[in-house]
XYZ file of C-alpha atoms in Angstrom:
625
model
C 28.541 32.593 -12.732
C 25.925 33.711 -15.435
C 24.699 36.729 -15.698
C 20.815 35.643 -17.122
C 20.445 32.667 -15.946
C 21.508 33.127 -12.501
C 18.513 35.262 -12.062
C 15.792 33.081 -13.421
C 13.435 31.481 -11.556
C 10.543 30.649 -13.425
C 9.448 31.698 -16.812
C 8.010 34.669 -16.247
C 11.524 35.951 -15.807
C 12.389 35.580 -19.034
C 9.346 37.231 -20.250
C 10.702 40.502 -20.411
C 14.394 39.911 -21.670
C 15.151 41.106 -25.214
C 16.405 39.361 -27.996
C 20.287 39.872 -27.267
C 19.599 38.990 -23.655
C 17.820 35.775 -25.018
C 20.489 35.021 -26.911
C 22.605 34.892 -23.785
C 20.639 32.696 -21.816
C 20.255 30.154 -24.542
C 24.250 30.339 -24.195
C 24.636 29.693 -20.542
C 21.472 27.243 -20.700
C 23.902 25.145 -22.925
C 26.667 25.599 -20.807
C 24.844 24.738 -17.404
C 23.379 21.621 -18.945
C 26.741 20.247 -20.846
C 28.448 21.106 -16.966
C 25.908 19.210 -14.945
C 25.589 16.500 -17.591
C 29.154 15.730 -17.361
C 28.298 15.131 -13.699
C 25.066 13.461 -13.374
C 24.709 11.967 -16.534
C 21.951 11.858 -19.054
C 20.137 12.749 -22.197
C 22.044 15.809 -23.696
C 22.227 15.949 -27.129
C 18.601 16.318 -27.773
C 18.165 18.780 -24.959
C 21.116 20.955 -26.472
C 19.382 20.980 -29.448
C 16.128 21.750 -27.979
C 17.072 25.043 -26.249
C 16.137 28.018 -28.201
C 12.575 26.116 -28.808
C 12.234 26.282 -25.455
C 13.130 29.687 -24.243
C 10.632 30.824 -26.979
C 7.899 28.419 -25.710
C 8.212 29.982 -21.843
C 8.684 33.385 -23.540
C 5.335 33.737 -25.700
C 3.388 31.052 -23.923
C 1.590 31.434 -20.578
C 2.980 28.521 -18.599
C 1.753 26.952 -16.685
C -1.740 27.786 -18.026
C -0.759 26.899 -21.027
C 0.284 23.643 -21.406
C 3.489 22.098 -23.166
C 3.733 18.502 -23.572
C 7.149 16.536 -24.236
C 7.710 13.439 -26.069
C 9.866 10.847 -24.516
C 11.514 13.827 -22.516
C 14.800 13.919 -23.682
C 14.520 17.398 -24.695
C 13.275 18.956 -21.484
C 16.574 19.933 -19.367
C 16.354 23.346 -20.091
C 12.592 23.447 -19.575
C 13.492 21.865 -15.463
C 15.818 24.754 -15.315
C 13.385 27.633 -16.556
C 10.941 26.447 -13.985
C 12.744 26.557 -10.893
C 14.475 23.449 -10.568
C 17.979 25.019 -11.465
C 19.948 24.008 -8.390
C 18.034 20.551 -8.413
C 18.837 20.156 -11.943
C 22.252 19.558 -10.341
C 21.376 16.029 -8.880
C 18.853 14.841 -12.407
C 18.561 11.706 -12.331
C 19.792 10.680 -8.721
C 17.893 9.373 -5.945
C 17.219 12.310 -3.870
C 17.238 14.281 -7.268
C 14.632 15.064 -9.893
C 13.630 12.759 -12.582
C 15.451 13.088 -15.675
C 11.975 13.160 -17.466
C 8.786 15.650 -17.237
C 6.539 14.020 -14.536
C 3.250 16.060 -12.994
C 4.239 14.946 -9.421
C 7.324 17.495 -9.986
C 5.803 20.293 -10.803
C 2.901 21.822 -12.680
C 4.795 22.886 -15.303
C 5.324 19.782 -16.188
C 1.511 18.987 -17.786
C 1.834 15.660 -18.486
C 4.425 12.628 -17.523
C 6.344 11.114 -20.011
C 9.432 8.602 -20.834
C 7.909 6.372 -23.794
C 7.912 7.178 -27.516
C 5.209 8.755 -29.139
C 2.559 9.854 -26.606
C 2.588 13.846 -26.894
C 0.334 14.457 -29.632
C -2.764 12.042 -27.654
C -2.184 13.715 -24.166
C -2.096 17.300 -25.485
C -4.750 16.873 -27.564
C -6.445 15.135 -24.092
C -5.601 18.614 -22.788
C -6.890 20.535 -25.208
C -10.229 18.781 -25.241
C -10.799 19.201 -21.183
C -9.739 22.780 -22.106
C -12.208 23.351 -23.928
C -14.952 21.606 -22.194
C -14.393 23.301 -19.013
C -14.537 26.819 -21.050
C -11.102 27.687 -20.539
C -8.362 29.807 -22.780
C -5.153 27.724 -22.142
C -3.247 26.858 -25.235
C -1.889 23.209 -25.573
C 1.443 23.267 -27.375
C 2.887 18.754 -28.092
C 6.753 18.966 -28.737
C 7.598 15.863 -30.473
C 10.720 14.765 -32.139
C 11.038 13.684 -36.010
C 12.433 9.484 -34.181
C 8.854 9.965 -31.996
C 7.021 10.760 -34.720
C 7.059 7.463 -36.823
C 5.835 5.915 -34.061
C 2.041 4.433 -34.665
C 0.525 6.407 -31.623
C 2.232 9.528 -33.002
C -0.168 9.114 -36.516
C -3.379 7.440 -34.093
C -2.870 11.144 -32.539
C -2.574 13.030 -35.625
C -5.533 11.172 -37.149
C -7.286 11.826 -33.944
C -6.679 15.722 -33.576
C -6.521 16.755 -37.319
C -10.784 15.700 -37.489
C -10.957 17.193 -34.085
C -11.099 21.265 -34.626
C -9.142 21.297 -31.208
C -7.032 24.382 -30.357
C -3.373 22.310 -30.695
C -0.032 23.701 -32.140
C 2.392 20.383 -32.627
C 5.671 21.350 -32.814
C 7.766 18.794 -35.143
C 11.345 19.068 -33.962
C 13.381 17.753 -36.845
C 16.842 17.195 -35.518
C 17.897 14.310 -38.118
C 16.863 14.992 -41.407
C 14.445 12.439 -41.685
C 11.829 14.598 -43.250
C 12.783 16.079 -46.661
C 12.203 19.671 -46.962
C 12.968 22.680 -48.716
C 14.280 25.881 -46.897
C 14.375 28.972 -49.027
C 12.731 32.114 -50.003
C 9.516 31.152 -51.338
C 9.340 28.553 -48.360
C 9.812 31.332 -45.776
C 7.722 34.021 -47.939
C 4.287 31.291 -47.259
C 5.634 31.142 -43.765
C 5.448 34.761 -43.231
C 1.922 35.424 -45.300
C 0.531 32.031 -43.688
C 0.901 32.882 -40.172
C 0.318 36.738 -40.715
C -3.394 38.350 -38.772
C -4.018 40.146 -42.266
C -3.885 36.767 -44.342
C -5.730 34.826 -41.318
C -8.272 37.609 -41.231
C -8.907 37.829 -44.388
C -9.343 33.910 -44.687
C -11.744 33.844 -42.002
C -13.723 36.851 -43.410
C -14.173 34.893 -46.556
C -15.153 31.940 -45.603
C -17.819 33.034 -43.345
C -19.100 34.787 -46.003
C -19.498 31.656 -48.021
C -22.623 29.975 -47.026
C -22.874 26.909 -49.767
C -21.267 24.135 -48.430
C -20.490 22.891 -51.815
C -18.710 25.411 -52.640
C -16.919 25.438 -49.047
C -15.659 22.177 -50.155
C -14.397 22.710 -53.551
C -12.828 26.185 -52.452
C -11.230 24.128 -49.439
C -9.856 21.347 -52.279
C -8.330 24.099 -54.163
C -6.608 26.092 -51.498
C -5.030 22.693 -50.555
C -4.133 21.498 -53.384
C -2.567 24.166 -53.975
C -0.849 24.881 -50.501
C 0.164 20.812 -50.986
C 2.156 21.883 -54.190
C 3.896 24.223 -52.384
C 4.400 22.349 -49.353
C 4.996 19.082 -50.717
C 8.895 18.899 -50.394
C 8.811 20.005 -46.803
C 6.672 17.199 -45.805
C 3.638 19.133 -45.296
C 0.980 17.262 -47.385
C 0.389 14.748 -45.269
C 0.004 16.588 -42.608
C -2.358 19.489 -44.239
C -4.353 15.883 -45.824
C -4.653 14.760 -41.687
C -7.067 18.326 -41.412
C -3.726 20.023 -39.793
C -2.600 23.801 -41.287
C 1.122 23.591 -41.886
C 3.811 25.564 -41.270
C 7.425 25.888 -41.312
C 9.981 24.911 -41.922
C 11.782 27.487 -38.898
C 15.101 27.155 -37.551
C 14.656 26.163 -34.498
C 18.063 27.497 -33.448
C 17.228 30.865 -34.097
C 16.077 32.486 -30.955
C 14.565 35.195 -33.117
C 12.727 32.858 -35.603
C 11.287 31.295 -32.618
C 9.961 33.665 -30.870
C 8.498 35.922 -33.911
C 6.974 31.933 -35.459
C 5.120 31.207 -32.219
C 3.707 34.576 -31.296
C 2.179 34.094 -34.366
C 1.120 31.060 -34.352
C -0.569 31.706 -30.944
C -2.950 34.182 -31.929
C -4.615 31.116 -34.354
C -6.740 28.413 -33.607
C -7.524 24.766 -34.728
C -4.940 22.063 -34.843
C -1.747 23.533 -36.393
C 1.751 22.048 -37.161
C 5.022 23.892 -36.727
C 8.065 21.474 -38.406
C 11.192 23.505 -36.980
C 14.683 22.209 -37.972
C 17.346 22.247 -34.716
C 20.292 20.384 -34.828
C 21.138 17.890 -31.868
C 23.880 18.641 -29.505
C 23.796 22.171 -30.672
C 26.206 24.642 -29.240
C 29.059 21.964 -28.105
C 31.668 20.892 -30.344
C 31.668 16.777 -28.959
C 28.368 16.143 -29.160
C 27.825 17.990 -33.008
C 30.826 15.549 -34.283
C 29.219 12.348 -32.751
C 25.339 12.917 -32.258
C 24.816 8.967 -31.776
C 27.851 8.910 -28.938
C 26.272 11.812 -27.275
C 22.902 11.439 -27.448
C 23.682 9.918 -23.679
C 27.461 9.855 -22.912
C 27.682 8.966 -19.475
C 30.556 11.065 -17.876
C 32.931 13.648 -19.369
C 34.972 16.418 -19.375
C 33.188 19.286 -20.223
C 36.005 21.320 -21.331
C 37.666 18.725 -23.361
C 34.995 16.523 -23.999
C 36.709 13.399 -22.979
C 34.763 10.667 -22.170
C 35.377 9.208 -18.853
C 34.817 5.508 -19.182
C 34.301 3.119 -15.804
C 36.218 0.280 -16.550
C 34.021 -2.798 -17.009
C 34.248 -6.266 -15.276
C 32.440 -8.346 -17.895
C 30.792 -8.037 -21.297
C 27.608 -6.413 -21.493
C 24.493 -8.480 -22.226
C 23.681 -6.195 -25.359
C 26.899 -7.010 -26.869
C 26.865 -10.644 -26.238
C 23.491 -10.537 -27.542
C 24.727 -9.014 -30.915
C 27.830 -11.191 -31.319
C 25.705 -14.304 -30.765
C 22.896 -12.788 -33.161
C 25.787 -12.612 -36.037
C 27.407 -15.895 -35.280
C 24.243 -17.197 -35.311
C 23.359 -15.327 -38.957
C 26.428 -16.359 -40.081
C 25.585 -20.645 -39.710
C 21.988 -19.790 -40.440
C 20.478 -17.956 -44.158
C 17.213 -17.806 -42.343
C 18.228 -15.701 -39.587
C 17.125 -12.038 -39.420
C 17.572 -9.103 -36.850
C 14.842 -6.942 -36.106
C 14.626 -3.469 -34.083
C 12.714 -0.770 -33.202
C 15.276 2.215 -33.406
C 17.336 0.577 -30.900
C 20.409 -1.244 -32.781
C 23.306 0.242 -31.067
C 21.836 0.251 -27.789
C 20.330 -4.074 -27.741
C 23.975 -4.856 -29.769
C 22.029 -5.402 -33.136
C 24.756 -2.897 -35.005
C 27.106 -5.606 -35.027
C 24.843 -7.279 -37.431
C 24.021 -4.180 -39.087
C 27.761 -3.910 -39.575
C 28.481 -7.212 -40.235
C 25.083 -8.409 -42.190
C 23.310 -5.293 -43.190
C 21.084 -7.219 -45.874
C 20.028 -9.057 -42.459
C 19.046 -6.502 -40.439
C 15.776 -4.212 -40.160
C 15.396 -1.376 -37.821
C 11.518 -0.889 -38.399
C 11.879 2.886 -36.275
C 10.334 3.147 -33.001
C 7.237 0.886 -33.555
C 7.100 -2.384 -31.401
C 3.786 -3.833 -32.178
C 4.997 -3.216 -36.000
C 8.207 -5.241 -35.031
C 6.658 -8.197 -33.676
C 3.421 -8.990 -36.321
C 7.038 -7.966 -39.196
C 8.393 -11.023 -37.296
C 5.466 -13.095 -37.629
C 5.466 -12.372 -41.394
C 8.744 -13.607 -42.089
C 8.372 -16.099 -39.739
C 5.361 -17.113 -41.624
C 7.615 -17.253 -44.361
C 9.866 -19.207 -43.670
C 12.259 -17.085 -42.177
C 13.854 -17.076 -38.251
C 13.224 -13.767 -36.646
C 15.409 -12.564 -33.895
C 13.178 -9.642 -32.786
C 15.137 -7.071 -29.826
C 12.967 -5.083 -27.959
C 13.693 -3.670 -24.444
C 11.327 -5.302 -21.956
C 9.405 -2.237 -20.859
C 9.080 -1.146 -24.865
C 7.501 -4.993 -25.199
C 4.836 -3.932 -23.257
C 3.189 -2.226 -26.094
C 3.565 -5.513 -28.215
C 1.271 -7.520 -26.171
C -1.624 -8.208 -28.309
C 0.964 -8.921 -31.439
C 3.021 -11.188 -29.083
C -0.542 -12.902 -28.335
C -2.184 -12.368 -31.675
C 0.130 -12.947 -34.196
C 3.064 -14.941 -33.374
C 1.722 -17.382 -30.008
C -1.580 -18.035 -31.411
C -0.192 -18.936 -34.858
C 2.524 -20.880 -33.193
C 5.408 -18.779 -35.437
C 8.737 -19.617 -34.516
C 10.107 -15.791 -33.210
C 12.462 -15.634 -30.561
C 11.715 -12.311 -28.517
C 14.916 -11.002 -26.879
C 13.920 -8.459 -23.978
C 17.018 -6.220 -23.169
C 17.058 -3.718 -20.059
C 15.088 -6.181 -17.981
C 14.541 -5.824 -14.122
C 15.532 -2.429 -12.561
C 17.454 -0.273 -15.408
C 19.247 2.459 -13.044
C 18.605 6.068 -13.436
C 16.162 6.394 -16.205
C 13.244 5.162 -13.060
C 9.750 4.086 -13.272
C 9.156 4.476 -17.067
C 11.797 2.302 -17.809
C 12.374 -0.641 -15.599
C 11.274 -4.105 -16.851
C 9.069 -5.439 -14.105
C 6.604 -6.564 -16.202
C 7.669 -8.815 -18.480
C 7.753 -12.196 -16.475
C 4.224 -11.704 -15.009
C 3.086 -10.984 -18.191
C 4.573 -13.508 -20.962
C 3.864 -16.224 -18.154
C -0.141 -16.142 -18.887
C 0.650 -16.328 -22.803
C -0.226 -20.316 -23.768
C 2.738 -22.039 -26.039
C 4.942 -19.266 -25.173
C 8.852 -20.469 -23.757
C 9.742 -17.584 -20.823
C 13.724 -17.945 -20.559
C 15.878 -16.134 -18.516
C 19.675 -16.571 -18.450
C 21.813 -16.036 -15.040
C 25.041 -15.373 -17.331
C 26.530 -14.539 -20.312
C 27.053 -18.229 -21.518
C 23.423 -18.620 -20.809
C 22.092 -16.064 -22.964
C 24.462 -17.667 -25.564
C 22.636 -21.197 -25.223
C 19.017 -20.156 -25.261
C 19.464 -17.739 -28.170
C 20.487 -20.983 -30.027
C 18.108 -23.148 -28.282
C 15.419 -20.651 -29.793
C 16.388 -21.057 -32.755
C 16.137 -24.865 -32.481
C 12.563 -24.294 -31.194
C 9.729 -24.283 -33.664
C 6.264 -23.870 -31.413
C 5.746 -20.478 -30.738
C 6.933 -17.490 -29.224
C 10.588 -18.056 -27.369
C 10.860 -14.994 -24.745
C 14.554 -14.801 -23.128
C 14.970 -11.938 -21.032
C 18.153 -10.410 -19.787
C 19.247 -6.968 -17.668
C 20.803 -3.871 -18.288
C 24.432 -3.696 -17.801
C 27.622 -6.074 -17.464
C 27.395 -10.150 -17.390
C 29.043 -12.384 -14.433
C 32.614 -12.576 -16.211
C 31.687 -15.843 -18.022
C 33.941 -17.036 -21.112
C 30.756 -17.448 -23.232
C 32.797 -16.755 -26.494
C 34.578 -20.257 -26.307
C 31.915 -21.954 -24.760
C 30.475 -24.551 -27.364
C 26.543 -23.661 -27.145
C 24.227 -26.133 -25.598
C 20.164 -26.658 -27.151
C 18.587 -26.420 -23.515
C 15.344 -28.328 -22.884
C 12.843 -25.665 -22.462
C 11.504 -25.784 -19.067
C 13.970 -27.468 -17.149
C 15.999 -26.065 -14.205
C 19.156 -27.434 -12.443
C 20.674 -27.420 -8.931
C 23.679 -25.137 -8.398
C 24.489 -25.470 -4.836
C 23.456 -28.170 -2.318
C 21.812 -27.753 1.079
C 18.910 -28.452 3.744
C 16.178 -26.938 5.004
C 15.567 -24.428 2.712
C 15.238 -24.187 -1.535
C 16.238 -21.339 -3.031
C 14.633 -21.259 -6.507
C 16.457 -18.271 -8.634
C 15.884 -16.588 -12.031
C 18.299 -15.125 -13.665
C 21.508 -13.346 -12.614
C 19.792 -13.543 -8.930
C 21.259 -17.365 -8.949
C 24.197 -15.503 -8.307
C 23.076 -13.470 -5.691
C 21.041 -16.278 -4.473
C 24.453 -18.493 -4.165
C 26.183 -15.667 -2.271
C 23.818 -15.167 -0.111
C 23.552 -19.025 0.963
C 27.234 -19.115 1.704
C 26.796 -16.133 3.984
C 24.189 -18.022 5.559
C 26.272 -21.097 5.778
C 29.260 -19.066 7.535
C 26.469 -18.143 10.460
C 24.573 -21.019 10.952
C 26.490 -23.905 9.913
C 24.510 -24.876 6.948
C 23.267 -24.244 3.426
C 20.192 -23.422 1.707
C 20.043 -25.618 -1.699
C 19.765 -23.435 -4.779
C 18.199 -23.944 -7.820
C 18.674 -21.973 -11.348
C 15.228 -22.629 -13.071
C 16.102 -21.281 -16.215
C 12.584 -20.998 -17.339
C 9.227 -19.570 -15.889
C 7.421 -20.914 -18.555
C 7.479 -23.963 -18.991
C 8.711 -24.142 -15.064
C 10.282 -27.338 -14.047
C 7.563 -28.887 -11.815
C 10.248 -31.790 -11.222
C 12.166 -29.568 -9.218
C 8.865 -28.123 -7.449
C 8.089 -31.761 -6.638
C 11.725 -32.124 -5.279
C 11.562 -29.167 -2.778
C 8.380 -29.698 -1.844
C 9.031 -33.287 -0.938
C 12.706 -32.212 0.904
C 12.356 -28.801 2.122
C 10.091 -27.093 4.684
C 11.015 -23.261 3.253
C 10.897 -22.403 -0.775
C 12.211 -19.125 -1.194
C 11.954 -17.359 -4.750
C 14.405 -15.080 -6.376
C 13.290 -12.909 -9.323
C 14.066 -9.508 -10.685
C 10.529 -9.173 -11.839
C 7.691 -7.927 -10.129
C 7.100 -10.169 -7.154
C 3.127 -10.586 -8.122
C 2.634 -12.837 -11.109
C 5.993 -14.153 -11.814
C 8.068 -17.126 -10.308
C 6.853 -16.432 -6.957
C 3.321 -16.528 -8.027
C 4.211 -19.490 -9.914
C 5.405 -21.486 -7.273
C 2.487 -20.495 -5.115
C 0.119 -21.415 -7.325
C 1.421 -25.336 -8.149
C 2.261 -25.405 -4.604
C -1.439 -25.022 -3.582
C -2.859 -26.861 -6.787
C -0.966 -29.903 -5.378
C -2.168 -29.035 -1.956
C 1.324 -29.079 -0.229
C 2.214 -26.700 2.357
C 5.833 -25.479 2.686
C 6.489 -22.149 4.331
C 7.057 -19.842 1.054
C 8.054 -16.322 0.722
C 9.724 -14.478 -2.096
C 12.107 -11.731 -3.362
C 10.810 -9.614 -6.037
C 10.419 -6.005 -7.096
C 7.707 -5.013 -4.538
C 3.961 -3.949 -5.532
C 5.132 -0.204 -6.361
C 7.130 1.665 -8.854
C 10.801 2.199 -7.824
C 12.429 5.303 -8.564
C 15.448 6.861 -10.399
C 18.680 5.261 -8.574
C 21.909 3.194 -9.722
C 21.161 -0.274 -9.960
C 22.739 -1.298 -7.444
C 20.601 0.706 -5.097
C 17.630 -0.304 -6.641
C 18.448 -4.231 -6.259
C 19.327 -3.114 -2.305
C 16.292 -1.414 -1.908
C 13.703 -4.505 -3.249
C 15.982 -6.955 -1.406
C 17.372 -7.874 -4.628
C 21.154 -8.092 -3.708
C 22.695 -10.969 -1.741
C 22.113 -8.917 1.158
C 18.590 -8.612 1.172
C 18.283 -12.741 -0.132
C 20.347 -13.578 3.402
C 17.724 -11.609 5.450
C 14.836 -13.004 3.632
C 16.472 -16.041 4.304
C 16.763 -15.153 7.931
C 13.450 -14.048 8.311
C 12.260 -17.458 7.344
C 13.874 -19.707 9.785
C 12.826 -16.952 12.943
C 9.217 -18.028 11.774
């Protein structure tokens, strides 16, 4: 079907194509990814945009000796095809697939694991180091995107390997503009010069010849000062003030610009900058008219470019979430949105839309996000703050620090809890309720429905002692008519029976109460009676009235959480259980003590023992004891 790619099995194919025949690949790169992304999907626009950059990499660079590092990994699909995973490349992102994201177990190509924000420049530089130490001539080349780059670990790196002297080529891929710049003949005249061997031979020669160190120093303020001047509008100074040389700016759609930039560029040392310009969803007519849409599209036609939409049962959590946010806004002046680069995807656009003066996307910087909370919390102000749960993770310390220890009144709203789907390991929310649990004054909420979410967004707002924490999943609701239901102010930390029964206490978080309810009439229809079940509503404060109740009328407690099963409402019960020194039989159903892998959801839940499936065999497995 193509006549290059067809034949390329790792990168040192490639190695001897010519330009023309380069071109061609980057062609039917775009064209296998766009036709297996329509399929499978995933991440395209970036990796559209991405391609050239990457054919060049594999084509000067010695890979896998030398070492390329991605950022988030939404770039890399043509870099999984270059190195053998073509055919596999067919089933990204599926179970018996391969991730949709770099990740060393994979293959050693891929130098360094990845699905957060921000973490290139830190683990090449990492690489780069151990390089060097161990006396070896690999080159470490970080490819990080302009969004990735405002993140704070992006500048800890930069501050990091600019003092450093490492051997490091950063490769800013600007695909939105975000960093003003200048492209024109002088600009691409001090590219040429700056990353010729005469100019770099000549600037060596010199300043080895210059043995004052005094005068090193002023020569070195003049020569960047000057080189800042000239650089200034491509956003170079800051960079060349961080110790980095700068170059650029190179289209980074240009095969040819590419290719003749980084050969370059590899023959120097020290910690260099490259800012390319590429433009996302390059090369596919959909996805350049609606970058935002197709950033992640889910499944289309790839000749038409149709969308093909799955038809949904109930409203999703993220746009319940932003609807309440806004009607909420809209009774409240204090109210505020806050997100880090995620409006459209926690809901928080429809306050953008509706209340832009109201709403702050802060770029992809959590623990900025939650201490910008506390400040206008601390001022009087009533932060909503949206952050998907595993992205809270690196907020910890501000959750702790600055908003529970100062007892601010910010209500945390963790998105994409539990298992998330195809995105795997780096992105599942397992954390979250093992983790907030141990933080003292905070409220741990977590709705089993769309109406719920409505009442304890309000009933954070009404709360005025601390960090309120409700966390909800990924995907649709249970159908619930939560836009006429008049909210209800819910006491924080107390449950409520949903289903009556004997024997055995089901105690649920979450949308498991569902599961949880199914599963007891399933047992009920085989053994003639009904496990009780319980929504507790909150892990923190839990309702030890209800612990007191089951432990008192039921010989069995079993727990239902979409949270990793050590630390959270299992470990909960346990503990208050064994405090009080009462001795039911308890057992629980939780993401197990592992990381789960890229599936659908629904596989996911099946595979912990999450669905109502696996809560009827736990349940069975109880009574056999």
């Amino acid at each position: 079907m193509y006549t290059i790619l067809d034949n390329i099995n790792s990168p040192a194919d490639i190695r001897n194509l010519n330009m023309d025949q380069l071109r061609t690949l980057c062609a039917e790169l775009r064209d296998y990814i766009v036709r297996c992304c329509a399929e499978n999907p995933g991440h395209l626009g970036s990796s559209l945009g991405a391609v050239e950059l990457i054919v060049g990499l594999h084509y000067v660079y010695n890979t896998p000796d030398d070492k390329i590092v991605f950022d988030v990994g939404h770039q890399a699909y043509a870099h999984k095809i270059l190195t053998g995973r073509r055919e596999l490349f067919r089933k990204n992102r599926t179970k018996d697939g391969i991730s949709g994201f770099p990740r060393m177990a994979e293959s050693p190509y891929d130098s360094f694991g990845v699905g957060h924000s921000s973490t290139s420049i830190s683990a090449a530089l990492g690489l780069a180091e151990a390089a060097r130490l161990k006396g070896l001539d690999s080159k470490v080349v970080a490819l990080i995107g302009d969004g990735a780059m405002s993140g704070g670990l992006a500048f800890e790196g930069l501050n990091n390997a600019g003092s450093s002297k490492s051997n490091l080529l950063i490769i800013l891929n600007d695909n939105n503009q975000s960093i003003d710049s200048n492209i024109g003949a002088i600009h691409n005249y001090l590219l040429k010069i700056t990353t010729g061997d005469a100019y770099n031979k000549l600037k060596t020669h010199i300043w080895n010849k210059i043995g004052d160190r005094r005068l090193r120093r002023f020569l070195q303020k003049i020569t960047i000062d000057t080189k800042s001047n000239l650089v200034r509008n491509t956003g170079g100074a800051v960079f060349e003030a961080l110790g980095f040389r700068y170059f650029g700016i190179v289209d980074g759609n240009d095969i040819v610009q590419v290719v003749n930039t980084l050969q370059r560029l590899r023959k120097l040392s020290g910690p260099r900058i490259l800012h390319v310009r590429t433009v996302k969803g390059c090369g596919y007519t959909p996805a350049l008219a609606d970058p935002a849409t197709w950033h992640a599209p889910g499944k289309f036609d790839p000749d038409t470019g149709e969308r093909i939409l799955s038809e949904r049962k109930a409203a999703r959590y993220q746009d319940v979430f932003g609807e309440v946010l806004t009607e909420i806004a809209r009774k409240d002046s204090r109210v505020v949105g806050i997100t880090p680069a995620m409006g459209s995807g926690c809901g928080m656009n429809i306050l953008a839309n509706a209340m832009p003066e109201r709403f702050y996307d802060v770029g992809i910087e959590e623990e900025h996000a939650v201490t910008f909370a506390a400040g206008l919390a601390a001022g009087g102000m009533r932060p909503f703050c949206n952050l998907y749960s595993s992205f809270s993770q690196r907020a910890y310390d501000q959750i702790i620090h600055d908003v529970a220890l100062q007892k601010l009144p910010v209500v945390l709203c963790f998105d994409r809890a539990g298992l998330v789907g195809e995105d795997g390991a780096t992105h599942h929310g397992c954390f979250d309720l093992a983790a907030y649990r141990a933080i003292p004054d905070a409220v741990v909420a977590v709705p089993s429905d769309e109406t719920m979410l409505k009442d304890m967004m309000y009933s954070g707002l009404a709360s005025a002692t601390g960090p309120y924490i409700i966390r909800y999943p990924r995907g649709c609701g249970e159908g619930t008519d939560w836009r006429n239901a008049e909210p209800e102010i819910l006491t924080a930390g107390k449950g409520v029976k949903v289903c009556d029964g004997e024997k055995i206490a089901v105690l649920a978080l979450g949308p498991e109460v569902y599961r949880a309810k199914e599963a007891a009439a399933a047992f009920k229809e085989k053994y003639g009676y009904s496990p009780a079940v319980y929504d507790m509503r909150f892990l923190k404060p839990i309702d030890t009235s209800i612990l007191e109740e089951v432990a008192a009328g039921y010989g069995y407690i079993l727990t239902a959480e979409e949270g990793c099963i050590k630390g959270g409402l299992f470990g909960a019960v346990t503990e208050y259980m064994a405090e009080k020194g009462y001795k039911p039989y308890i057992n629980g159903c939780g993401i197990p003590d592992r990381f789960i892998g890229q599936d659908r959801q629904g596989a996911q839940r099946s595979e912990c023992g999450l669905d109502a499936a696996g809560i009827l065999t736990a349940l069975e497995k109880m009574i056999a004891k």
